[in-house]
Coordinates of C-alpha atoms and ligand atoms in Angstrom, one line a residue:
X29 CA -94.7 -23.0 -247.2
X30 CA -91.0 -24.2 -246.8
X31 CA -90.5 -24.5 -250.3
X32 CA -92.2 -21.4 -251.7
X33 CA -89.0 -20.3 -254.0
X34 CA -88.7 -23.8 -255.4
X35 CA -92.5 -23.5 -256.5
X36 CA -92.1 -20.5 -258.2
X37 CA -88.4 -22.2 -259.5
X38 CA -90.5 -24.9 -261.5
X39 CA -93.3 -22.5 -262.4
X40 CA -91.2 -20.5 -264.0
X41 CA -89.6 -23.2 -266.3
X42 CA -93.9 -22.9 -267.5
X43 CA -94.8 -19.7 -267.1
X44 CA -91.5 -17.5 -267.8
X45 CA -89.2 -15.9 -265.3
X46 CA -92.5 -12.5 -264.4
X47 CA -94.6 -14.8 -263.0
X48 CA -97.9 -12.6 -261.5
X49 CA -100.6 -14.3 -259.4
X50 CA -103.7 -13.1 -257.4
X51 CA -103.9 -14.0 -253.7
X52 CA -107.1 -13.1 -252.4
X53 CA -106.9 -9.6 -253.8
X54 CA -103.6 -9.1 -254.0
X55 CA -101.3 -8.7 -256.6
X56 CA -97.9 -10.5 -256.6
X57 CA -95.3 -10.5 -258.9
X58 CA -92.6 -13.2 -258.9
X59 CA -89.2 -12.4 -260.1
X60 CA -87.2 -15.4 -261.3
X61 CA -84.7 -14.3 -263.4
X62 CA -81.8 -11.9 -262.7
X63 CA -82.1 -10.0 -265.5
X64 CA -85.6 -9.1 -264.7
X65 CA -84.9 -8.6 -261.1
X66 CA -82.2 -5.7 -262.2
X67 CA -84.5 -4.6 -264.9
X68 CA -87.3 -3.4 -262.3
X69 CA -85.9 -3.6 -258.9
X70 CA -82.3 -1.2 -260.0
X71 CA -83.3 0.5 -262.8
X72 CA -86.8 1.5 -262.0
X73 CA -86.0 1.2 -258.2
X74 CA -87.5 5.1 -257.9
X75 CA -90.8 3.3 -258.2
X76 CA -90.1 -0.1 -256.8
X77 CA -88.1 0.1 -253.1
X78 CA -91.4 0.2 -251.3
X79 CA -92.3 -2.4 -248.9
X80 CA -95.7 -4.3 -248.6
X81 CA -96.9 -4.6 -244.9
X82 CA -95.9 -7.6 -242.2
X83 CA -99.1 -7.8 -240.5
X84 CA -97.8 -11.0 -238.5
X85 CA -94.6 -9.6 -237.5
X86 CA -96.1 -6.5 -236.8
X87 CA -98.3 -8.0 -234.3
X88 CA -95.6 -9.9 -232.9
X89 CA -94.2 -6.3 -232.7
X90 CA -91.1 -6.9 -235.0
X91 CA -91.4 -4.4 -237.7
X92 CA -91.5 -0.9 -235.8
X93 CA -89.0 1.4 -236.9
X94 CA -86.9 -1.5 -238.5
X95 CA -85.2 -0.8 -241.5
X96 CA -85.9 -3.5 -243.0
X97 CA -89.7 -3.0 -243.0
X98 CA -89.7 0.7 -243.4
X99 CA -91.7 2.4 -246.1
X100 CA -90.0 4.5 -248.6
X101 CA -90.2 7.4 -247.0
X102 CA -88.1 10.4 -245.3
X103 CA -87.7 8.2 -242.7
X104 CA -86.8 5.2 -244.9
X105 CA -84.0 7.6 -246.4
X106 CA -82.6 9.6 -243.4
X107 CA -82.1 5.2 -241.6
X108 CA -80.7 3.9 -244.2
X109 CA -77.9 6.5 -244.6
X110 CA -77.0 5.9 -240.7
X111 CA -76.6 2.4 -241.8
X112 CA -74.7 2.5 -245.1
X113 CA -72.7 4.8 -242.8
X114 CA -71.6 2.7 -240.7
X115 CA -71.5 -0.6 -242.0
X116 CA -69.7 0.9 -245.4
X117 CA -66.7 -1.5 -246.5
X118 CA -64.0 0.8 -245.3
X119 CA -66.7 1.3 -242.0
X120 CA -66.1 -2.8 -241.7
X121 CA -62.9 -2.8 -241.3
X122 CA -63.2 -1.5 -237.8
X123 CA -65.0 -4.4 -236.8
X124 CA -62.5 -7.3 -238.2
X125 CA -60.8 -7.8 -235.2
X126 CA -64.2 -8.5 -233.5
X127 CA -65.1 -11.0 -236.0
X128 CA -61.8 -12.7 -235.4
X129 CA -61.9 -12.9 -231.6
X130 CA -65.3 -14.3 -232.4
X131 CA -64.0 -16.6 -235.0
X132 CA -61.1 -17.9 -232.6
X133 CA -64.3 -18.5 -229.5
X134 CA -66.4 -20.5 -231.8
X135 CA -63.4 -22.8 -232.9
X136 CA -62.4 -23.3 -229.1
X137 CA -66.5 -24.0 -228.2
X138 CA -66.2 -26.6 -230.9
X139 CA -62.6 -28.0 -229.9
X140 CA -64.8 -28.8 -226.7
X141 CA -67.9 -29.5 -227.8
X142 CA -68.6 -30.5 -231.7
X143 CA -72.3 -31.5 -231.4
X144 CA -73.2 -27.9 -230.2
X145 CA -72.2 -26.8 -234.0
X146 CA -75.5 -25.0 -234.3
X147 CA -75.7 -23.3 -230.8
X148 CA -71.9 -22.4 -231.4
X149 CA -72.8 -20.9 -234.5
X150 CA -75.8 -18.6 -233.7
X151 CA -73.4 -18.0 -230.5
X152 CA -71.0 -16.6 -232.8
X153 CA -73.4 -14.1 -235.4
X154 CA -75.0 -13.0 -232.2
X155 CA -71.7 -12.1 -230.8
X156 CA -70.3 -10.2 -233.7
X157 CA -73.8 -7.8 -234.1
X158 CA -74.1 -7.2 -230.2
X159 CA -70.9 -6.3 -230.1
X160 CA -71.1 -3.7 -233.5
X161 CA -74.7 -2.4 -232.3
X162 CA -74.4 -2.3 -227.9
X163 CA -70.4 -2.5 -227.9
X164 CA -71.4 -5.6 -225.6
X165 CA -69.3 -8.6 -225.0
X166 CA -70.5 -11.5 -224.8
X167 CA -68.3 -13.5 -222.7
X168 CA -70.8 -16.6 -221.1
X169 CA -73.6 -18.9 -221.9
X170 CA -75.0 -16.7 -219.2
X171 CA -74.8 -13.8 -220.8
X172 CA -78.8 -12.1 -220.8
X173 CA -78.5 -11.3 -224.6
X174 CA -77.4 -14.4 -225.6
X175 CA -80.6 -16.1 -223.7
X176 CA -82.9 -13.2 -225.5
X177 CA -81.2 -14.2 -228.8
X178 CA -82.0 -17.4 -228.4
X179 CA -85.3 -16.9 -227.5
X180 CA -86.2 -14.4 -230.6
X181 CA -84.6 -17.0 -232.7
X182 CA -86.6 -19.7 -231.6
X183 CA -89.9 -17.4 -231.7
X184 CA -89.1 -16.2 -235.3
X185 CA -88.5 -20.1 -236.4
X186 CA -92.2 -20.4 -235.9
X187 CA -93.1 -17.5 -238.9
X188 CA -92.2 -18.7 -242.1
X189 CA -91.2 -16.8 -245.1
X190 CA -92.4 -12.5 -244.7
X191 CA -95.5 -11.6 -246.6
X192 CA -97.1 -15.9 -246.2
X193 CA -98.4 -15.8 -242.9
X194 CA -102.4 -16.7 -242.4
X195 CA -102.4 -13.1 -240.7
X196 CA -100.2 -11.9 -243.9
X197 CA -102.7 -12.8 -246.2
X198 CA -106.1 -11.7 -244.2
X199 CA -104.6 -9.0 -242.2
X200 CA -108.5 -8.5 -240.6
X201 CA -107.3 -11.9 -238.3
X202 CA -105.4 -9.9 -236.2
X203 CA -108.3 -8.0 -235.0
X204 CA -109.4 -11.9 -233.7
X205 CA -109.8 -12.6 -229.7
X206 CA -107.0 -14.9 -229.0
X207 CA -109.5 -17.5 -227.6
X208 CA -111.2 -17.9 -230.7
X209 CA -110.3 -20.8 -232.4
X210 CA -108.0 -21.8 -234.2
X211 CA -106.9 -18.0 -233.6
X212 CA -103.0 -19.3 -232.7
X213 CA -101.3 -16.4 -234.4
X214 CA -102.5 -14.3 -231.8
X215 CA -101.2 -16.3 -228.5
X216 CA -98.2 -17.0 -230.6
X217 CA -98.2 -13.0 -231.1
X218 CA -98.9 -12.6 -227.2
X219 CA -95.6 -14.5 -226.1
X220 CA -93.7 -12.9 -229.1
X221 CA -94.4 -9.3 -228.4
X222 CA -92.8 -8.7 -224.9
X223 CA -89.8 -10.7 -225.8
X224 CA -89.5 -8.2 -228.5
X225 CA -90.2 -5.3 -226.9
X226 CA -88.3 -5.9 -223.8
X227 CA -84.4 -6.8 -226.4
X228 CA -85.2 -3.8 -228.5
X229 CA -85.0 -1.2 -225.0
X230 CA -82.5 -3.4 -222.6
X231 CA -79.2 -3.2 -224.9
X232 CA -80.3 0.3 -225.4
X233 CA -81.3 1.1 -222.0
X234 CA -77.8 -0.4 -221.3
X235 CA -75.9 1.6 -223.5
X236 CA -77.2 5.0 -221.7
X237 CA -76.6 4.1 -218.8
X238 CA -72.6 3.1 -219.7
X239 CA -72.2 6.4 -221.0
X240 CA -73.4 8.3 -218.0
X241 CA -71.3 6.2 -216.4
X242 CA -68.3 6.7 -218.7
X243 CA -68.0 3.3 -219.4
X244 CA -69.1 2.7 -222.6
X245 CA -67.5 1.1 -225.5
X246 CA -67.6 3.2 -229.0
X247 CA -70.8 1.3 -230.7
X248 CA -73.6 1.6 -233.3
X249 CA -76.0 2.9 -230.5
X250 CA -73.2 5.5 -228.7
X251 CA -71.7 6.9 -231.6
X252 CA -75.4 7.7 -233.0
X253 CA -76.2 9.4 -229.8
X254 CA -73.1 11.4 -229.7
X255 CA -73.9 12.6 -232.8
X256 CA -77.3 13.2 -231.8
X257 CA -76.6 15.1 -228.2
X258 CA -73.9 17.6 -230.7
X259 CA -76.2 18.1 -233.0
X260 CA -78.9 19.1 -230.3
X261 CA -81.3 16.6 -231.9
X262 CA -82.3 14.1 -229.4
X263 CA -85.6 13.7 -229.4
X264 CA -88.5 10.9 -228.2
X265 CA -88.1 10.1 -232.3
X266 CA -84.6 10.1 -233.0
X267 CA -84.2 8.0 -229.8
X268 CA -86.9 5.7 -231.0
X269 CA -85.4 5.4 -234.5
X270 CA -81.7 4.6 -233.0
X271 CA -83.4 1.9 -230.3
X272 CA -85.5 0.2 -233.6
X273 CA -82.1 0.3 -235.9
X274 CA -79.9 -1.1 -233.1
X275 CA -82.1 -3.8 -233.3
X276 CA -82.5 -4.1 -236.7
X277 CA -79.2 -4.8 -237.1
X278 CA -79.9 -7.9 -234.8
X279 CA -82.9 -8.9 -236.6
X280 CA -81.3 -8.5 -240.5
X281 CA -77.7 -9.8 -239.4
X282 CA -77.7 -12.7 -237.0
X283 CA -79.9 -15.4 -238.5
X284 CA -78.9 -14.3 -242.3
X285 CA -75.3 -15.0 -241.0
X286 CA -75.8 -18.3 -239.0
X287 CA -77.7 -20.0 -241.6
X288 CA -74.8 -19.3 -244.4
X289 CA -71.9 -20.7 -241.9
X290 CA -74.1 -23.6 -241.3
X291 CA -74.5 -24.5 -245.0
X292 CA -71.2 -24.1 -245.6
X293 CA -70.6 -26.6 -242.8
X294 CA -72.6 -28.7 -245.0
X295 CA -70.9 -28.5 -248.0
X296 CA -67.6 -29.0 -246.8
X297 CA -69.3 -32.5 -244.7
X298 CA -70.8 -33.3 -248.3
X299 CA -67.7 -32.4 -250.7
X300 CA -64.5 -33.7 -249.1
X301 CA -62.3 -33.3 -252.2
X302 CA -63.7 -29.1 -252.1
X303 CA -62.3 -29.2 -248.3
X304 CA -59.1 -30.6 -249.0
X305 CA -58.8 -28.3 -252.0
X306 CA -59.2 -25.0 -249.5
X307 CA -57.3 -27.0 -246.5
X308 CA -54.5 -27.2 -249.4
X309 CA -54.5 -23.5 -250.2
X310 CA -54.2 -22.3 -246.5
X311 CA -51.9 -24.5 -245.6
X312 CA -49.3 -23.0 -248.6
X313 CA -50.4 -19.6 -248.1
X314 CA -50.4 -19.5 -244.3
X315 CA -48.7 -22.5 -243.1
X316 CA -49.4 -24.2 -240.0
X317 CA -47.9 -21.7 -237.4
X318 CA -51.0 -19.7 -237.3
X319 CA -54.4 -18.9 -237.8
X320 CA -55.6 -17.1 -241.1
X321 CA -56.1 -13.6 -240.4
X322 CA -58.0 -10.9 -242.5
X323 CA -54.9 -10.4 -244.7
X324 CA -55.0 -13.2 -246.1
X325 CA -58.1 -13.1 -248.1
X326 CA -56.7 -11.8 -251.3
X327 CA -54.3 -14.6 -251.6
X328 CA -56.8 -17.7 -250.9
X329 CA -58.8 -17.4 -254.0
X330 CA -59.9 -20.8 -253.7
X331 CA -62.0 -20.2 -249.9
X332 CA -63.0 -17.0 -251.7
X333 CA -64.8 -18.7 -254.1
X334 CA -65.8 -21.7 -251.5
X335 CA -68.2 -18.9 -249.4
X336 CA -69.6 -17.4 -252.9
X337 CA -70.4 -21.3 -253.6
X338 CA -72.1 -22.2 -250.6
X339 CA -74.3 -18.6 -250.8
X340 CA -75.2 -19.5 -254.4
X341 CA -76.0 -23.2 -253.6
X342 CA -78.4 -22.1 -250.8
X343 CA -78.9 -18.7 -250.1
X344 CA -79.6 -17.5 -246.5
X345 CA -82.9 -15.3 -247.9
X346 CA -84.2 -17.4 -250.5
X347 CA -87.2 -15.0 -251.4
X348 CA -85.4 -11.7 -250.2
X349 CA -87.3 -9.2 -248.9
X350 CA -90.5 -8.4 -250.8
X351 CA -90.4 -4.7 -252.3
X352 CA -93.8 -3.1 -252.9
X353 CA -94.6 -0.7 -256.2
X354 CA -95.6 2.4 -255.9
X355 CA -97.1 3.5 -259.4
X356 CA -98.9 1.5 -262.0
X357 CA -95.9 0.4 -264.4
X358 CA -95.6 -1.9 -267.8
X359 CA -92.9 -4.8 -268.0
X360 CA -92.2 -6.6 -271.0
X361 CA -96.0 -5.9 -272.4
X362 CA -97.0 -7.1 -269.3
X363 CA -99.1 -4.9 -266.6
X364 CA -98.2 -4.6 -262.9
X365 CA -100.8 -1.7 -260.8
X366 CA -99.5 0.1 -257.8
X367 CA -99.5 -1.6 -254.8
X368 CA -98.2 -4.9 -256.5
X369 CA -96.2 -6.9 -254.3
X370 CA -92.3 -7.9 -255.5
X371 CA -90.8 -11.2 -254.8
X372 CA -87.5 -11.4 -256.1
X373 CA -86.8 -15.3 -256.4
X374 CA -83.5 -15.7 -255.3
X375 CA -83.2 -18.9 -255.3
X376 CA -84.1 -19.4 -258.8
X377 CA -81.7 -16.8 -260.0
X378 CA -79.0 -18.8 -258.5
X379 CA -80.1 -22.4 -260.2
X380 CA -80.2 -20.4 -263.3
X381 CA -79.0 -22.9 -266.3
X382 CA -78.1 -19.7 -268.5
X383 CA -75.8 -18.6 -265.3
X384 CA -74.5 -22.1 -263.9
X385 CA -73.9 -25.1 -265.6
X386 CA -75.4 -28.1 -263.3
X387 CA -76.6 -25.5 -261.1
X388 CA -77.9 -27.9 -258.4
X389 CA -74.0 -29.2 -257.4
X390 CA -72.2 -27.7 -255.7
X391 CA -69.0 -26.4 -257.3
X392 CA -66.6 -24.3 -256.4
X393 CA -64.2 -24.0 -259.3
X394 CA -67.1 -22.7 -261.5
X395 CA -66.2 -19.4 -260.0
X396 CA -62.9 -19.6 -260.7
X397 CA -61.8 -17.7 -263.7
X398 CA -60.9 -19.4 -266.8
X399 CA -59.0 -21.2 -267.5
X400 CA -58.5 -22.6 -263.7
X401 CA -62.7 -22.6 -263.7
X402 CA -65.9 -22.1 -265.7
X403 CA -65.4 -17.7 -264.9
X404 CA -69.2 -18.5 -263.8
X405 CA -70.7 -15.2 -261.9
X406 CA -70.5 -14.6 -258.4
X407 CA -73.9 -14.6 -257.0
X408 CA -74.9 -10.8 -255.9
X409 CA -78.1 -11.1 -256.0
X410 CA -78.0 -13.2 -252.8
X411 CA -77.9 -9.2 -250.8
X412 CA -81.3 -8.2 -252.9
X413 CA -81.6 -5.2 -255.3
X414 CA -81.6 -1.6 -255.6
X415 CA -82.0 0.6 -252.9
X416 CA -83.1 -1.8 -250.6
X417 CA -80.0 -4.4 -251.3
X418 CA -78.3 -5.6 -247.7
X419 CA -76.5 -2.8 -246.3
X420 CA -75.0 -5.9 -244.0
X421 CA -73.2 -7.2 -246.8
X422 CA -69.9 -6.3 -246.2
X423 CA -69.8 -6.9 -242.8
X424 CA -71.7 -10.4 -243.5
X425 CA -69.1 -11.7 -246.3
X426 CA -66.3 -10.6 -243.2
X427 CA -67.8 -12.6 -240.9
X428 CA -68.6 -16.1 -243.0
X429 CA -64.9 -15.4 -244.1
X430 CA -63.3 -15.3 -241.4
X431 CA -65.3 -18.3 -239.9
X432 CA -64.4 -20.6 -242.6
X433 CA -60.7 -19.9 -243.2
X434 CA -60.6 -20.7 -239.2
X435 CA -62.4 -23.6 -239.3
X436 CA -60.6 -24.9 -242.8
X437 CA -56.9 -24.3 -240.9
X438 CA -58.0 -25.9 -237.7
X439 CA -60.3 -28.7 -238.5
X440 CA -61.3 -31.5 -240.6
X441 CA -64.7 -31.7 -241.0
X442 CA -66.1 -35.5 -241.4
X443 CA -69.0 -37.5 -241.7
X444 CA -69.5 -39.9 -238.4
X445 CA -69.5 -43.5 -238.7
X446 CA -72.8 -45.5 -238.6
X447 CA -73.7 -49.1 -236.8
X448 CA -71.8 -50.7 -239.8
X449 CA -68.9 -48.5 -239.6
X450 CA -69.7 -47.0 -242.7
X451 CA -70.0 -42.9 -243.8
X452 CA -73.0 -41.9 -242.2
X453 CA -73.5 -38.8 -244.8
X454 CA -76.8 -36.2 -243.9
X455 CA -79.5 -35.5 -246.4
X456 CA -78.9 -32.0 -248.6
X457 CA -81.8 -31.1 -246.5
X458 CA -83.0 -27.6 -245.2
X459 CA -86.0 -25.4 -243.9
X460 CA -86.8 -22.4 -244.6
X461 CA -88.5 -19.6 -242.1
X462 CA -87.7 -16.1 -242.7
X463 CA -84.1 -17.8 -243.6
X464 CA -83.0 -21.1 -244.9
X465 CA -80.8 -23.7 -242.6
X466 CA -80.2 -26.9 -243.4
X467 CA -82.0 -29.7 -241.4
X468 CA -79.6 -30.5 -237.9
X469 CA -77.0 -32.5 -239.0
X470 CA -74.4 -34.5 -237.2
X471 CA -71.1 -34.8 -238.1
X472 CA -67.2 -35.2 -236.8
X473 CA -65.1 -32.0 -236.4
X474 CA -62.0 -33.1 -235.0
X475 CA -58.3 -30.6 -235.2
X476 CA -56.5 -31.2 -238.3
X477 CA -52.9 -32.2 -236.1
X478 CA -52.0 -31.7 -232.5
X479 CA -50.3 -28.8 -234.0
X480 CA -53.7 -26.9 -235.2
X481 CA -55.2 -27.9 -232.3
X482 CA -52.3 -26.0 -230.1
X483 CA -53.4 -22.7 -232.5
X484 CA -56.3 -22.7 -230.3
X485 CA -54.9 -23.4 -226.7
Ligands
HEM647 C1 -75.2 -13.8 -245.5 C2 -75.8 -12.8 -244.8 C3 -76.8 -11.9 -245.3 C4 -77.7 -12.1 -246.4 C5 -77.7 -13.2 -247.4 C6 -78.5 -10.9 -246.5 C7 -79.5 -10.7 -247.4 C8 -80.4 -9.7 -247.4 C9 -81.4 -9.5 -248.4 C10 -81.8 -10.5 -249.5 C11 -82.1 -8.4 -248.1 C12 -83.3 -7.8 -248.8 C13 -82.8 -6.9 -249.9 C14 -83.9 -6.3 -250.8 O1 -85.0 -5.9 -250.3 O2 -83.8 -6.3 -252.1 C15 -81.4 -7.8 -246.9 C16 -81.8 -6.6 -246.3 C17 -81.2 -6.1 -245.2 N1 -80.1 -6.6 -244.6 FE1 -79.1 -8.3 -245.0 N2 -78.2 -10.1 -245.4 C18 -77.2 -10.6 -244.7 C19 -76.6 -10.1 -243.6 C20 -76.9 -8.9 -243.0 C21 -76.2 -8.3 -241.9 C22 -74.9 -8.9 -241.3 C23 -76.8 -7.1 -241.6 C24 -76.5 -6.1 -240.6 C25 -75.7 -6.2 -239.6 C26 -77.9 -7.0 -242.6 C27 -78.8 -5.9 -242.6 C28 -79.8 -5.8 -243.5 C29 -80.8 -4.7 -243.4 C30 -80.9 -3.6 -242.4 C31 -81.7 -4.9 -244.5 C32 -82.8 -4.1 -244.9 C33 -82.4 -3.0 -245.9 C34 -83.6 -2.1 -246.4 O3 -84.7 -2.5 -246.3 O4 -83.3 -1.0 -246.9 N3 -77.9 -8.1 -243.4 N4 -80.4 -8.6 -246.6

């Protein structure tokens, strides 16, 4: 189950890059190739932005209103315009000084402690949405959405990829008693539900009562009910649909965003000479007497390119979001009927060999233009496709940014030592639930000089 998109990769050197297979009734098509991905998903997306059903995350209660799971629909439409909305590119820059507060606390957590890299790092995405969704700030380890984060995190881990589930696949087992056996699904469902329920209301539930109070900050969930309360318009739905997009923007943004720091931790550990390249570039654009700052991004083409090569190398959704069709329709001589399932293979559109040369390593410079690189495309089919791609994505690119030109100015990032004193250097090893991390790692991440560690005193 963890390695799905890499199935389908090697199939498709076979088969061709339309792959279609029957599971148990159902018709699945698997896209493998960019090209074909645009072909249906963009230019036909009037037919394909539907989405299949979750039945295991809707019994875990997940799906309800989400964005991400809606059906193209009125209400499909009317959520995803509140989203593209707010979390436009000019919408984003709103939230930049947020992302770099966040940036600066998740370099001071790992000035004092490096082996919590991955707790830091959820700590961090979770910070940034919570903030943009419930204008809360999280400012402990205390703090009771941090603890619910962590808990939906851990419960999600337990999933696997959308659409693969036992209870995906034979939707009738949800209908099972939980004591029947082998019926885990169903406790698992039990525990999961609650959790669910209870984080989609309390930041809500929060939120209104801040603004009867006067004391709320401006956030995805007050400004929508301003606008709803002028408008006269809030109703049991509208209020439901604002509670399930708040938390949307949880569900879609945290783990997406977490897993892509983490790899890119890993590819810095892994490729010294591509950190010392980046560490290079900040230090002549920046210097030492600060920490990068948002205006700097133009003129570091180099970490640009760094973040685009770690997303390429191992993209946070490797199989996206399946898309369902809605009308019988005719590909390359090929038939797909209504109701077909869409996997778009994201992972094998990023080791294309007619896109990337060596497409396995990881390489920076082969986004470079030419003559400095290979001019190699950036990979934009990491957000999806059509109307469904990631409305997140600005806000996303923003936040790994911001995260790595940090880190890259302050630290140096280094394999440990093992018994023999040798480079102990981890496995390129990762696991894949409904996002891709790589396997915990340890490593050394100490301040570049005492003068970049005084940037953060
Ligand atoms: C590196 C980070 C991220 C990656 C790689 C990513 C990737 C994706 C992908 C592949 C999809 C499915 C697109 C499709 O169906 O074709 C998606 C959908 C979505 N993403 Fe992201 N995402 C990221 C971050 C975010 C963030 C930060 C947010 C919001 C705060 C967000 C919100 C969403 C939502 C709401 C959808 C569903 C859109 C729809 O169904 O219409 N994502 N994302």
């Amino acid at each position: 189950m963890n390695d799905q998109h890499l199935t389908f990769h090697k199939w498709s050197k076979t088969f061709g890059d339309v792959i279609g297979l029957r599971v148990l009734q159902k018709s699945i098509v698997v896209l493998n190739s960019e090209e074909a991905a645009r072909d249906l998903l963009e230019k036909r997306s009037v037919i394909y932005s539907d989405r299949p059903r979750f039945p295991m995350l809707e019994v875990m209660g997940w799906t309800s209103g989400s964005l991400v799971f809606l059906r193209y629909s009125r209400e499909f439409h009317e959520t995803r315009k509140i989203f593209q909305n707010q979390l436009s590119r000019q919408a984003c820059l709103v939230y930049q000084e947020n992302q770099a507060r966040q940036a600066f606390i998740l370099a001071q957590n790992l000035l004092r402690c490096p082996e919590g890299l991955e707790a830091h790092l959820q700590r961090f995405a979770s910070s940034v949405i919570m903030e943009i969704a419930y204008g809360h700030h999280i400012t402990s380890e205390d703090d009771p959405f941090l603890r619910m984060a962590e808990k939906i995190n851990e419960l999600t881990a337990g999933v696997g990829p959308q659409g693969s589930n036992i209870v995906d696949l034979f939707p009738i087992l949800q209908k099972l008693p939980e004591w029947f056996p082998g019926a885990w699904f169903i406790r698992y469902a039990k525990e999961t539900y609650p959790t669910y329920r209870h984080m989609r209301s309390y930041g809500f539930d929060e939120v209104r009562k801040e603004m009867a109070n006067g004391t709320a900050k401006p956030s995805f969930v007050s400004l929508n009910l301003e606008t709803l309360a002028r408008e006269g318009s809030e109703n049991e739905y509208e209020l439901e649909r604002l509670k399930a997009s708040a938390f949307s923007l949880y569900g879609a943004g945290t783990e997406t965003t977490s897993s892509a720091v983490h790899t890119l931790v890993l590819a810095l550990l892994l490729h010294p000479q591509a950190q010392r390249k980046a560490q290079e570039e900040i230090d002549q654009v920046v210097g030492s007497g600060r920490l990068p700052d948002f205006g700097d991004r133009e003129s570091l083409p180099f970490v640009e390119c760094l973040m685009y090569e770690a997303l390429r190398w191992h993209p946070p959704a490797p199989l996206g979001v399946p898309h369902q069709l809605m009308e019988d329709d005719v590909y390359k001589g090929m038939f797909i009927p209504k109701g077909t399932t869409i996997i778009a293979n994201i992972r094998s559109m990023t080791l294309d060999e007619k896109l990337y040369r060596d497409p396995d390593t990881f390489f920076p410079e082969r986004l470079l233009p030419q003559p400095a690189g290979f001019g190699e495309p950036y990979p934009d089919c990491v957000f999806g496709f059509g109307r469904r791609v990631c409305p997140g994505r600005h806000l996303a690119e923003a936040s790994i940014w911001i995260v790595l030109a940090t880190l890259l100015a302050v630290f140096d990032i280094r394999p440990i030592k093992d018994e023999y004193g040798n480079d102990a250097l981890p496995p390129e090893e990762f696991h894949t639930a409904l996002t891709t991390h790589p396997a915990p790692f340890k490593c050394s991440i100490r301040p570049r000089s005492d003068k970049a560690k005084s940037l953060l005193l």
